[in-house]
Short mmCIF file of C-alpha atoms and ligand atoms in Angstrom, two decimals:
data_model
loop_
_atom_site.label_atom_id
_atom_site.label_comp_id
_atom_site.label_asym_id
_atom_site.label_seq_id
_atom_site.Cartn_x
_atom_site.Cartn_y
_atom_site.Cartn_z
CA UNK L 669 56.89 132.91 167.73
CA UNK L 670 59.78 131.27 165.78
CA UNK L 671 57.85 131.36 162.59
CA UNK L 672 57.24 135.13 162.86
CA UNK L 673 60.84 135.88 163.44
CA UNK L 674 61.65 133.98 160.31
CA UNK L 675 59.04 135.84 158.26
CA UNK L 676 60.34 139.26 159.49
CA UNK L 677 63.49 138.66 157.61
CA UNK L 678 61.89 138.10 154.29
CA UNK L 679 63.12 140.98 152.21
CA UNK L 680 61.00 143.36 150.16
CA UNK L 681 60.51 142.15 146.71
CA UNK L 682 59.06 144.12 143.81
CA UNK L 683 57.93 143.03 140.30
CA UNK L 684 60.12 144.74 137.84
CA UNK L 685 58.50 145.36 134.49
CA UNK L 686 61.94 145.57 132.88
CA UNK L 687 63.06 142.03 133.95
CA UNK L 688 59.45 140.53 134.22
CA UNK L 689 60.56 139.09 137.58
CA UNK L 690 60.01 139.71 141.21
CA UNK L 691 63.30 141.05 142.50
CA UNK L 692 64.64 141.82 145.97
CA UNK L 693 64.80 145.67 146.35
CA UNK L 694 68.45 145.94 146.52
CA UNK L 695 69.15 148.83 148.97
CA UNK L 696 70.38 148.92 152.55
CA UNK L 697 67.84 150.09 155.15
CA UNK L 698 68.15 153.80 155.67
CA UNK L 699 69.25 154.33 152.10
CA UNK L 700 67.62 157.06 150.04
CA UNK L 701 65.45 155.85 147.14
CA UNK L 702 64.77 158.15 144.33
CA UNK L 703 61.27 157.66 142.94
CA UNK L 704 59.82 159.28 139.78
CA UNK L 705 56.20 158.83 138.69
CA UNK L 706 54.69 160.28 135.57
CA UNK L 707 52.19 162.99 136.47
CA UNK L 708 49.03 163.99 134.63
CA UNK L 709 48.65 165.88 131.42
CA UNK L 710 46.76 168.82 132.78
CA UNK L 711 44.00 169.57 130.19
CA UNK L 712 41.00 168.41 132.19
CA UNK L 713 40.07 167.17 135.67
CA UNK L 714 41.65 164.01 136.73
CA UNK L 715 39.55 160.83 137.17
CA UNK L 716 39.57 157.67 139.28
CA UNK L 717 41.88 155.91 136.84
CA UNK L 718 44.55 158.58 137.75
CA UNK L 719 43.58 158.20 141.45
CA UNK L 720 44.27 154.49 141.41
CA UNK L 721 47.92 155.08 140.11
CA UNK L 722 48.76 158.00 142.41
CA UNK L 723 47.24 156.23 145.52
CA UNK L 724 49.26 153.12 144.68
CA UNK L 725 52.47 155.05 144.55
CA UNK L 726 51.51 156.97 147.67
CA UNK L 727 51.04 153.75 149.50
CA UNK L 728 54.20 152.18 148.10
CA UNK L 729 56.19 155.27 149.24
CA UNK L 730 54.63 155.13 152.71
CA UNK L 731 55.58 151.46 152.91
CA UNK L 732 59.20 152.15 151.84
CA UNK L 733 59.39 154.67 154.66
CA UNK L 734 57.82 152.14 157.07
CA UNK L 735 60.71 149.81 156.11
CA UNK L 736 63.23 152.45 157.10
CA UNK L 737 64.08 153.91 153.66
CA UNK L 738 64.29 157.60 152.94
CA UNK L 739 62.40 158.50 149.72
CA UNK L 740 62.80 161.41 147.33
CA UNK L 741 59.61 161.32 145.35
CA UNK L 742 59.35 163.51 142.21
CA UNK L 743 56.40 163.85 139.91
CA UNK L 744 56.27 165.85 136.71
CA UNK L 745 53.33 167.89 135.48
CA UNK L 746 52.80 167.64 131.68
CA UNK L 747 51.73 171.20 131.03
CA UNK L 748 53.12 171.24 127.50
CA UNK L 749 51.30 168.78 125.24
CA UNK L 750 49.29 168.60 122.06
CA UNK L 751 46.08 167.86 124.06
CA UNK L 752 46.64 170.96 126.19
CA UNK L 753 47.16 173.15 123.04
CA UNK L 754 44.02 171.67 121.36
CA UNK L 755 41.78 172.09 124.45
CA UNK L 756 43.08 175.71 124.83
CA UNK L 757 42.31 176.45 121.18
CA UNK L 758 38.70 175.04 121.66
CA UNK L 759 38.16 177.25 124.66
CA UNK L 760 40.13 180.20 123.25
CA UNK L 761 42.45 180.24 126.25
CA UNK L 762 46.21 180.56 126.61
CA UNK L 763 47.60 176.90 126.90
CA UNK L 764 49.70 177.44 130.03
CA UNK L 765 46.85 179.31 131.69
CA UNK L 766 44.58 176.41 130.98
CA UNK L 767 47.14 173.88 132.08
CA UNK L 768 47.76 175.61 135.37
CA UNK L 769 44.06 175.87 136.10
CA UNK L 770 43.86 172.02 135.81
CA UNK L 771 47.17 171.58 137.65
CA UNK L 772 45.74 173.44 140.58
CA UNK L 773 42.59 171.24 140.39
CA UNK L 774 44.80 168.12 140.34
CA UNK L 775 46.73 169.28 143.40
CA UNK L 776 43.45 169.91 145.23
CA UNK L 777 42.23 166.41 144.35
CA UNK L 778 45.56 164.83 145.51
CA UNK L 779 45.27 166.69 148.77
CA UNK L 780 41.65 165.67 149.22
CA UNK L 781 42.70 161.98 148.64
CA UNK L 782 45.39 162.28 151.26
CA UNK L 783 48.21 161.79 148.67
CA UNK L 784 50.94 163.23 150.83
CA UNK L 785 54.21 161.63 149.73
CA UNK L 786 55.27 163.57 146.60
CA UNK L 787 58.15 165.83 147.57
CA UNK L 788 58.23 167.87 144.40
CA UNK L 789 55.99 168.51 141.40
CA UNK L 790 57.93 169.82 138.45
CA UNK L 791 56.30 171.37 135.36
CA UNK L 792 57.54 170.45 131.88
CA UNK L 793 57.26 174.13 130.90
CA UNK L 794 59.92 175.00 133.41
CA UNK L 795 62.43 172.40 132.15
CA UNK L 796 62.50 173.36 128.42
CA UNK L 797 66.22 174.47 128.46
CA UNK L 798 67.11 171.12 129.92
CA UNK L 799 65.19 169.36 127.13
CA UNK L 800 66.95 171.39 124.52
CA UNK L 801 70.34 170.44 125.98
CA UNK L 802 69.29 166.68 125.85
CA UNK L 803 68.00 166.91 122.28
CA UNK L 804 71.20 168.57 121.14
CA UNK L 805 73.31 165.97 122.85
CA UNK L 806 71.32 163.15 121.19
CA UNK L 807 71.89 164.77 117.81
CA UNK L 808 75.67 165.02 118.55
CA UNK L 809 75.69 161.38 119.48
CA UNK L 810 74.20 160.55 116.04
CA UNK L 811 71.00 158.95 117.38
CA UNK L 812 68.67 161.82 116.43
CA UNK L 813 68.13 163.69 113.17
CA UNK L 814 66.46 166.90 112.09
CA UNK L 815 63.82 167.16 109.31
CA UNK L 816 61.49 170.01 108.22
CA UNK L 817 58.98 169.06 110.86
CA UNK L 818 61.17 168.43 113.91
CA UNK L 819 63.91 166.47 115.52
CA UNK L 820 63.42 162.60 115.79
CA UNK L 821 65.06 159.85 117.73
CA UNK L 822 66.18 157.10 115.34
CA UNK L 823 64.91 153.95 117.09
CA UNK L 824 67.14 151.72 114.92
CA UNK L 825 70.17 153.19 116.61
CA UNK L 826 69.03 151.82 120.03
CA UNK L 827 68.80 148.02 119.54
CA UNK L 828 67.37 147.41 122.92
CA UNK L 829 64.17 149.31 122.06
CA UNK L 830 61.31 147.07 123.03
CA UNK L 831 63.01 145.58 126.05
CA UNK L 832 60.52 147.07 128.57
CA UNK L 833 57.37 146.25 126.69
CA UNK L 834 58.61 142.92 125.37
CA UNK L 835 57.43 143.81 121.89
CA UNK L 836 59.27 142.05 119.05
CA UNK L 837 60.78 143.97 116.09
CA UNK L 838 57.79 143.08 113.92
CA UNK L 839 55.28 144.22 116.54
CA UNK L 840 57.14 147.46 117.09
CA UNK L 841 57.09 148.23 113.35
CA UNK L 842 53.35 147.76 113.30
CA UNK L 843 52.82 150.33 116.10
CA UNK L 844 53.32 153.33 114.00
CA UNK L 845 53.71 156.33 116.05
CA UNK L 846 53.34 160.05 115.13
CA UNK L 847 52.54 159.70 111.51
CA UNK L 848 54.80 162.09 109.63
CA UNK L 849 56.26 161.72 106.14
CA UNK L 850 59.51 163.41 107.00
CA UNK L 851 60.63 160.73 109.47
CA UNK L 852 63.23 158.17 108.26
CA UNK L 853 61.43 155.31 109.89
CA UNK L 854 57.81 154.92 111.10
CA UNK L 855 58.92 153.87 114.60
CA UNK L 856 61.03 156.95 115.17
CA UNK L 857 59.52 159.37 117.78
CA UNK L 858 59.78 163.14 118.08
CA UNK L 859 62.14 164.95 120.42
CA UNK L 860 61.12 168.31 119.20
CA UNK L 861 58.33 169.44 116.91
CA UNK L 862 58.56 172.59 114.91
CA UNK L 863 55.69 175.11 115.13
CA UNK L 864 55.98 178.66 113.83
CA UNK L 865 52.76 179.74 115.45
CA UNK L 866 50.79 179.07 118.67
CA UNK L 867 52.59 177.88 121.75
CA UNK L 868 56.26 177.64 120.94
CA UNK L 869 59.81 178.12 122.38
CA UNK L 870 62.97 179.07 120.69
CA UNK L 871 65.46 176.28 119.99
CA UNK L 872 68.48 175.53 117.70
CA UNK L 873 65.96 174.06 115.31
CA UNK L 874 63.66 177.08 115.25
CA UNK L 875 60.49 177.69 117.23
CA UNK L 876 58.61 174.65 118.52
CA UNK L 877 57.66 172.36 121.38
CA UNK L 878 59.39 169.38 122.98
CA UNK L 879 58.22 165.76 122.53
CA UNK L 880 56.50 164.26 125.46
CA UNK L 881 59.07 161.57 126.28
CA UNK L 882 62.01 164.03 126.47
CA UNK L 883 59.98 166.18 128.86
CA UNK L 884 60.13 163.38 131.45
CA UNK L 885 63.80 162.46 131.00
CA UNK L 886 64.76 166.13 131.35
CA UNK L 887 62.70 166.55 134.50
CA UNK L 888 63.79 163.25 136.18
CA UNK L 889 67.46 163.42 135.21
CA UNK L 890 67.56 167.15 136.09
CA UNK L 891 66.70 166.15 139.68
CA UNK L 892 68.21 162.66 140.01
CA UNK L 893 71.15 162.51 137.64
CA UNK L 894 71.97 159.80 135.15
CA UNK L 895 70.28 156.84 136.90
CA UNK L 896 67.77 156.39 139.71
CA UNK L 897 65.90 153.74 141.65
CA UNK L 898 62.18 153.51 140.85
CA UNK L 899 60.10 154.79 137.95
CA UNK L 900 56.29 154.34 138.30
CA UNK L 901 53.30 155.01 136.18
CA UNK L 902 50.20 153.43 134.55
CA UNK L 903 50.86 150.30 132.50
CA UNK L 904 49.54 152.05 129.39
CA UNK L 905 52.70 154.22 129.51
CA UNK L 906 55.08 151.36 129.02
CA UNK L 907 54.98 151.69 125.31
CA UNK L 908 55.99 153.90 123.78
CA UNK L 909 56.51 156.46 126.63
CA UNK L 910 58.75 154.55 129.01
CA UNK L 911 60.49 152.55 126.23
CA UNK L 912 61.40 156.01 124.73
CA UNK L 913 62.61 157.34 128.05
CA UNK L 914 65.08 154.51 128.40
CA UNK L 915 66.30 154.96 124.79
CA UNK L 916 66.90 158.67 125.32
CA UNK L 917 68.52 158.36 128.75
CA UNK L 918 70.81 155.43 128.02
CA UNK L 919 71.84 156.90 124.68
CA UNK L 920 72.72 160.13 126.48
CA UNK L 921 74.71 158.69 129.38
CA UNK L 922 75.74 155.16 128.28
CA UNK L 923 74.75 154.12 131.91
CA UNK L 924 72.63 151.02 132.16
CA UNK L 925 70.06 150.63 133.55
CA UNK L 926 68.63 154.16 133.50
CA UNK L 927 66.19 153.03 136.17
CA UNK L 928 66.65 149.99 138.41
CA UNK L 929 62.94 149.07 139.02
CA UNK L 930 59.97 149.86 136.70
CA UNK L 931 56.65 149.61 138.52
CA UNK L 932 53.38 149.75 136.69
CA UNK L 933 49.72 150.07 137.81
CA UNK L 934 46.96 147.99 136.18
CA UNK L 935 44.22 149.55 134.16
CA UNK L 936 40.99 150.74 135.66
CA UNK L 937 38.01 149.84 133.61
CA UNK L 938 34.25 150.47 133.71
CA UNK L 939 31.94 147.81 132.34
CA UNK L 940 34.80 146.20 130.35
CA UNK L 941 36.20 149.39 128.88
CA UNK L 942 39.22 151.49 130.05
CA UNK L 943 38.22 154.59 132.00
CA UNK L 944 39.30 157.34 129.74
CA UNK L 945 38.25 160.78 128.67
CA UNK L 946 38.05 159.79 125.03
CA UNK L 947 35.48 157.06 125.84
CA UNK L 948 33.45 159.50 127.94
CA UNK L 949 33.16 157.05 130.89
CA UNK L 950 35.34 158.83 133.52
CA UNK L 951 34.38 159.50 137.06
CA UNK L 952 36.19 162.56 138.41
CA UNK L 953 37.95 162.29 141.67
CA UNK L 954 36.11 165.36 143.00
CA UNK L 955 32.74 163.69 142.14
CA UNK L 956 33.76 160.44 143.78
CA UNK L 957 34.72 162.30 146.93
CA UNK L 958 31.27 163.81 147.19
CA UNK L 959 30.01 160.25 147.81
CA UNK L 960 32.90 158.44 149.44
CA UNK L 961 35.44 159.41 152.06
CA UNK L 962 39.05 159.40 150.99
CA UNK L 963 39.82 156.40 153.33
CA UNK L 964 36.96 154.48 151.66
CA UNK L 965 38.47 155.05 148.22
CA UNK L 966 41.88 154.13 149.44
CA UNK L 967 40.51 150.94 151.09
CA UNK L 968 38.71 150.10 147.83
CA UNK L 969 41.77 150.52 145.57
CA UNK L 970 43.76 148.55 148.16
CA UNK L 971 41.52 145.50 147.74
CA UNK L 972 43.09 144.83 144.27
CA UNK L 973 46.83 144.41 143.78
CA UNK L 974 48.15 147.50 142.11
CA UNK L 975 49.42 145.68 139.08
CA UNK L 976 46.24 143.88 138.38
CA UNK L 977 43.48 145.21 136.09
CA UNK L 978 40.49 146.45 138.17
CA UNK L 979 36.93 147.00 137.24
CA UNK L 980 35.26 149.97 138.90
CA UNK L 981 31.94 149.18 140.57
CA UNK L 982 29.65 150.68 143.10
CA UNK L 983 29.13 147.23 144.59
CA UNK L 984 32.84 146.91 145.13
CA UNK L 985 33.09 150.37 146.59
CA UNK L 986 30.20 149.79 148.95
CA UNK L 987 31.67 146.48 150.08
CA UNK L 988 34.93 148.27 150.87
CA UNK L 989 32.95 150.93 152.80
CA UNK L 990 31.31 148.25 154.87
CA UNK L 991 34.68 146.47 155.65
CA UNK L 992 36.25 149.77 156.58
CA UNK L 993 33.35 150.76 158.88
CA UNK L 994 33.56 147.32 160.56
CA UNK L 995 37.28 147.88 161.07
CA UNK L 996 36.85 151.37 162.51
CA UNK L 997 34.02 150.20 164.75
CA UNK L 998 36.18 147.46 166.19
CA UNK L 999 39.11 149.91 166.69
CA UNK L 1000 36.77 152.34 168.41
CA UNK L 1001 35.55 149.59 170.76
CA UNK L 1002 39.10 148.89 171.73
CA UNK L 1003 39.99 152.56 172.18
CA UNK L 1004 36.84 153.12 174.35
CA UNK L 1005 37.41 150.16 176.65
CA UNK L 1006 38.55 150.97 180.14
CA UNK L 1007 42.12 149.63 180.50
CA UNK L 1008 42.64 147.01 183.28
CA UNK L 1009 45.16 147.43 186.11
CA UNK L 1010 47.26 144.28 185.75
CA UNK L 1011 49.91 144.70 183.17
CA UNK L 1012 50.18 142.13 180.37
CA UNK L 1013 52.82 143.77 178.30
CA UNK L 1014 54.27 140.53 177.06
CA UNK L 1015 51.05 139.23 175.56
CA UNK L 1016 50.26 142.56 173.94
CA UNK L 1017 53.72 142.87 172.35
CA UNK L 1018 53.42 139.38 171.02
CA UNK L 1019 50.09 140.13 169.52
CA UNK L 1020 51.41 143.25 167.89
CA UNK L 1021 54.49 141.46 166.67
CA UNK L 1022 52.61 138.61 165.01
CA UNK L 1023 50.30 140.94 163.14
CA UNK L 1024 53.11 143.24 162.16
CA UNK L 1025 55.06 140.23 160.82
CA UNK L 1026 52.06 139.16 158.72
CA UNK L 1027 51.56 142.75 157.43
CA UNK L 1028 55.18 142.96 156.48
CA UNK L 1029 55.25 139.53 154.87
CA UNK L 1030 52.35 140.51 152.53
CA UNK L 1031 53.63 144.05 151.86
CA UNK L 1032 57.13 142.70 151.17
CA UNK L 1033 55.59 140.56 148.47
CA UNK L 1034 55.32 143.32 145.90
CA UNK L 1035 53.06 145.46 148.04
CA UNK L 1036 50.18 142.91 148.49
CA UNK L 1037 47.66 145.38 149.87
CA UNK L 1038 44.63 142.97 149.59
CA UNK L 1039 46.23 140.65 152.09
CA UNK L 1040 47.59 143.47 154.25
CA UNK L 1041 44.05 144.82 154.63
CA UNK L 1042 42.89 141.47 155.72
CA UNK L 1043 45.62 141.40 158.39
CA UNK L 1044 44.42 144.72 159.71
CA UNK L 1045 40.78 143.62 159.75
CA UNK L 1046 41.65 140.62 161.80
CA UNK L 1047 43.91 142.72 164.09
CA UNK L 1048 41.05 145.17 164.70
CA UNK L 1049 38.62 142.37 165.47
CA UNK L 1050 41.16 140.91 167.99
CA UNK L 1051 41.71 144.37 169.53
CA UNK L 1052 37.99 144.87 170.05
CA UNK L 1053 37.87 141.58 172.07
CA UNK L 1054 41.06 142.46 173.94
CA UNK L 1055 39.54 145.92 174.88
CA UNK L 1056 39.29 145.90 178.72
CA UNK L 1057 41.86 143.21 179.18
CA UNK L 1058 45.04 145.18 178.64
CA UNK L 1059 46.67 147.89 180.75
CA UNK L 1060 47.07 151.47 179.69
CA UNK L 1061 50.71 151.02 178.47
CA UNK L 1062 49.96 147.98 176.39
CA UNK L 1063 46.82 149.68 174.92
CA UNK L 1064 48.92 152.64 173.77
CA UNK L 1065 51.44 150.32 172.27
CA UNK L 1066 48.89 148.30 170.38
CA UNK L 1067 47.12 151.44 169.19
CA UNK L 1068 50.36 152.99 167.84
CA UNK L 1069 51.26 149.76 166.08
CA UNK L 1070 47.92 149.51 164.45
CA UNK L 1071 47.91 153.17 163.37
CA UNK L 1072 51.34 152.84 161.85
CA UNK L 1073 50.21 149.99 159.58
CA UNK L 1074 46.83 151.54 158.82
CA UNK L 1075 48.75 154.77 157.95
CA UNK L 1076 50.68 153.00 155.22
CA UNK L 1077 47.42 152.10 153.55
CA UNK L 1078 45.88 155.49 154.37
CA UNK L 1079 42.65 153.94 155.65
CA UNK L 1080 42.32 155.83 158.92
CA UNK L 1081 43.22 159.32 157.80
CA UNK L 1082 40.91 161.75 159.64
CA UNK L 1083 39.01 158.97 161.27
CA UNK L 1084 38.86 157.33 164.68
CA UNK L 1085 40.89 160.28 166.11
CA UNK L 1086 38.61 160.79 169.16
CA UNK L 1087 37.15 157.83 170.82
CA UNK L 1088 33.47 158.28 171.33
CA UNK L 1089 31.73 156.64 174.19
CA UNK L 1090 29.63 154.41 172.11
CA UNK L 1091 29.15 150.76 172.86
CA UNK L 1092 28.36 147.90 170.65
CA UNK L 1093 29.22 144.36 169.84
CA UNK L 1094 32.56 143.23 168.22
CA UNK L 1095 31.96 142.84 164.49
CA UNK L 1096 33.48 139.67 162.96
ZN1 ZN H 2575 56.14 160.19 131.87
#
C-alpha cells in the first residue's frame, strides 16, 4: 500500500513542445486552465487524422478535470481561408455557406465520436474586427508593413522566431512561405491579403481577408487575454502556424510566454503516407463510424501515445475492438454477479485504490493512454473474478471507480449501461 500512496503524489507532467522537456503542470488543484486547440478548416468532411487530434485533446481535458482542474476549452473554426474560397469557386457556392455546411458536418462528427469537452467553438469570420485591431497594432509597433498585396509580419523583427519548431535561421530561410514578390523577406508571413473581388472585408488597407495565423491569435486572445495555459494541435501546425502565433502575440503584448504549454499530436499515416486530402487517402470520420463504434475508435487511438506517429490499420482497429469487447465482457460479468452478504469494504477499496494509483501514475506521465488502457483491462479482469465475492456497497464503489477512469478515455460511452443476464467465463 505504501508504494501506491507514494505514486499518488507524482504530479502531472506534460511534454512541452516549446521547451522540449516534460514539465510539471504548474497549477494548483481546482485552478482554471484555459485550453485552445486549432479547429478544422471547413472546406470538406473531416477525416480520421482530425479525429485523432480532437479525441486526444478531449481525453486530455477529461483527465485534467479528473485531477480536479476546471477547464475552459476553446476551439476556433477556420471558415475564412484560401482553400474554402477555392472550393466554393469550384462548386459555384458562397464561401461562408460552404464553410458552414462543413462546419455543421464537423460538429455532427464530433458529437458522434463523443467529443464533449469543447466549451465554445468560435468562427474566424466572426472575429474579423479583432484581427484588424491586432494587425493595426502590429503595424504601429513597427513589426509589420504594408505592400500592394497585403500586410506582412516582418519575421526579422522577432528574433525568437523558430523557437517552437527548433528550426535554425538557415532552415527557416529555406522554408519559403507565401511566395509573393512584394514581401521584404521570403520568410515574412501575411497578416492581411488584399482582394478587390470575391470574399473580402473592409479594412484600413482596403478590402481583403485576414491571414490564417492572425485568425487564431484574435480568437484565442479575444477569449483568454494576453496569455493562457495550453495550446494544442496537430504537430504539422508547429511551423509556420504556431510559430507565427507566438510572434504575433508576444510582439503585441510583450508578455512571455504567450502560452505556457504547447501540446502536439503525432501524424496519422496510411501505408507510410500522411492521411491528407491532397493525397486522396483519407477515411472520413462518418465512414469509419459506419463500421466501428465511437468507443472502439477511442480505444484504438488510445493504444498509441498522442505525440507518437501512428499508422492507421484495420488490423490495429480490429485488435482494439477485441480488447474492448473483452473488457466490457468482464465488466458485464462483474455487474451481473449477485453481491454477497458479508461486507469486504476494506479489500474492495484497496483494490480500487491500487488501480486508480496506477492509472494516475501513467496518465500523469504526459497522458500515457496505452498504459492506462492496460490498467483498466487488468482491473476489469479482476472485477470479473471478484464478481460474487463483494457486497452491494463495495460493488457500487468499484463500478463507480471503474467508470470514472474509463470515462476519461471514453471507452464505455453508451455501453455496458444495463447489465444483461448473460453468463460466460472471465476473459484473460
Ligand atoms: Zn490554429
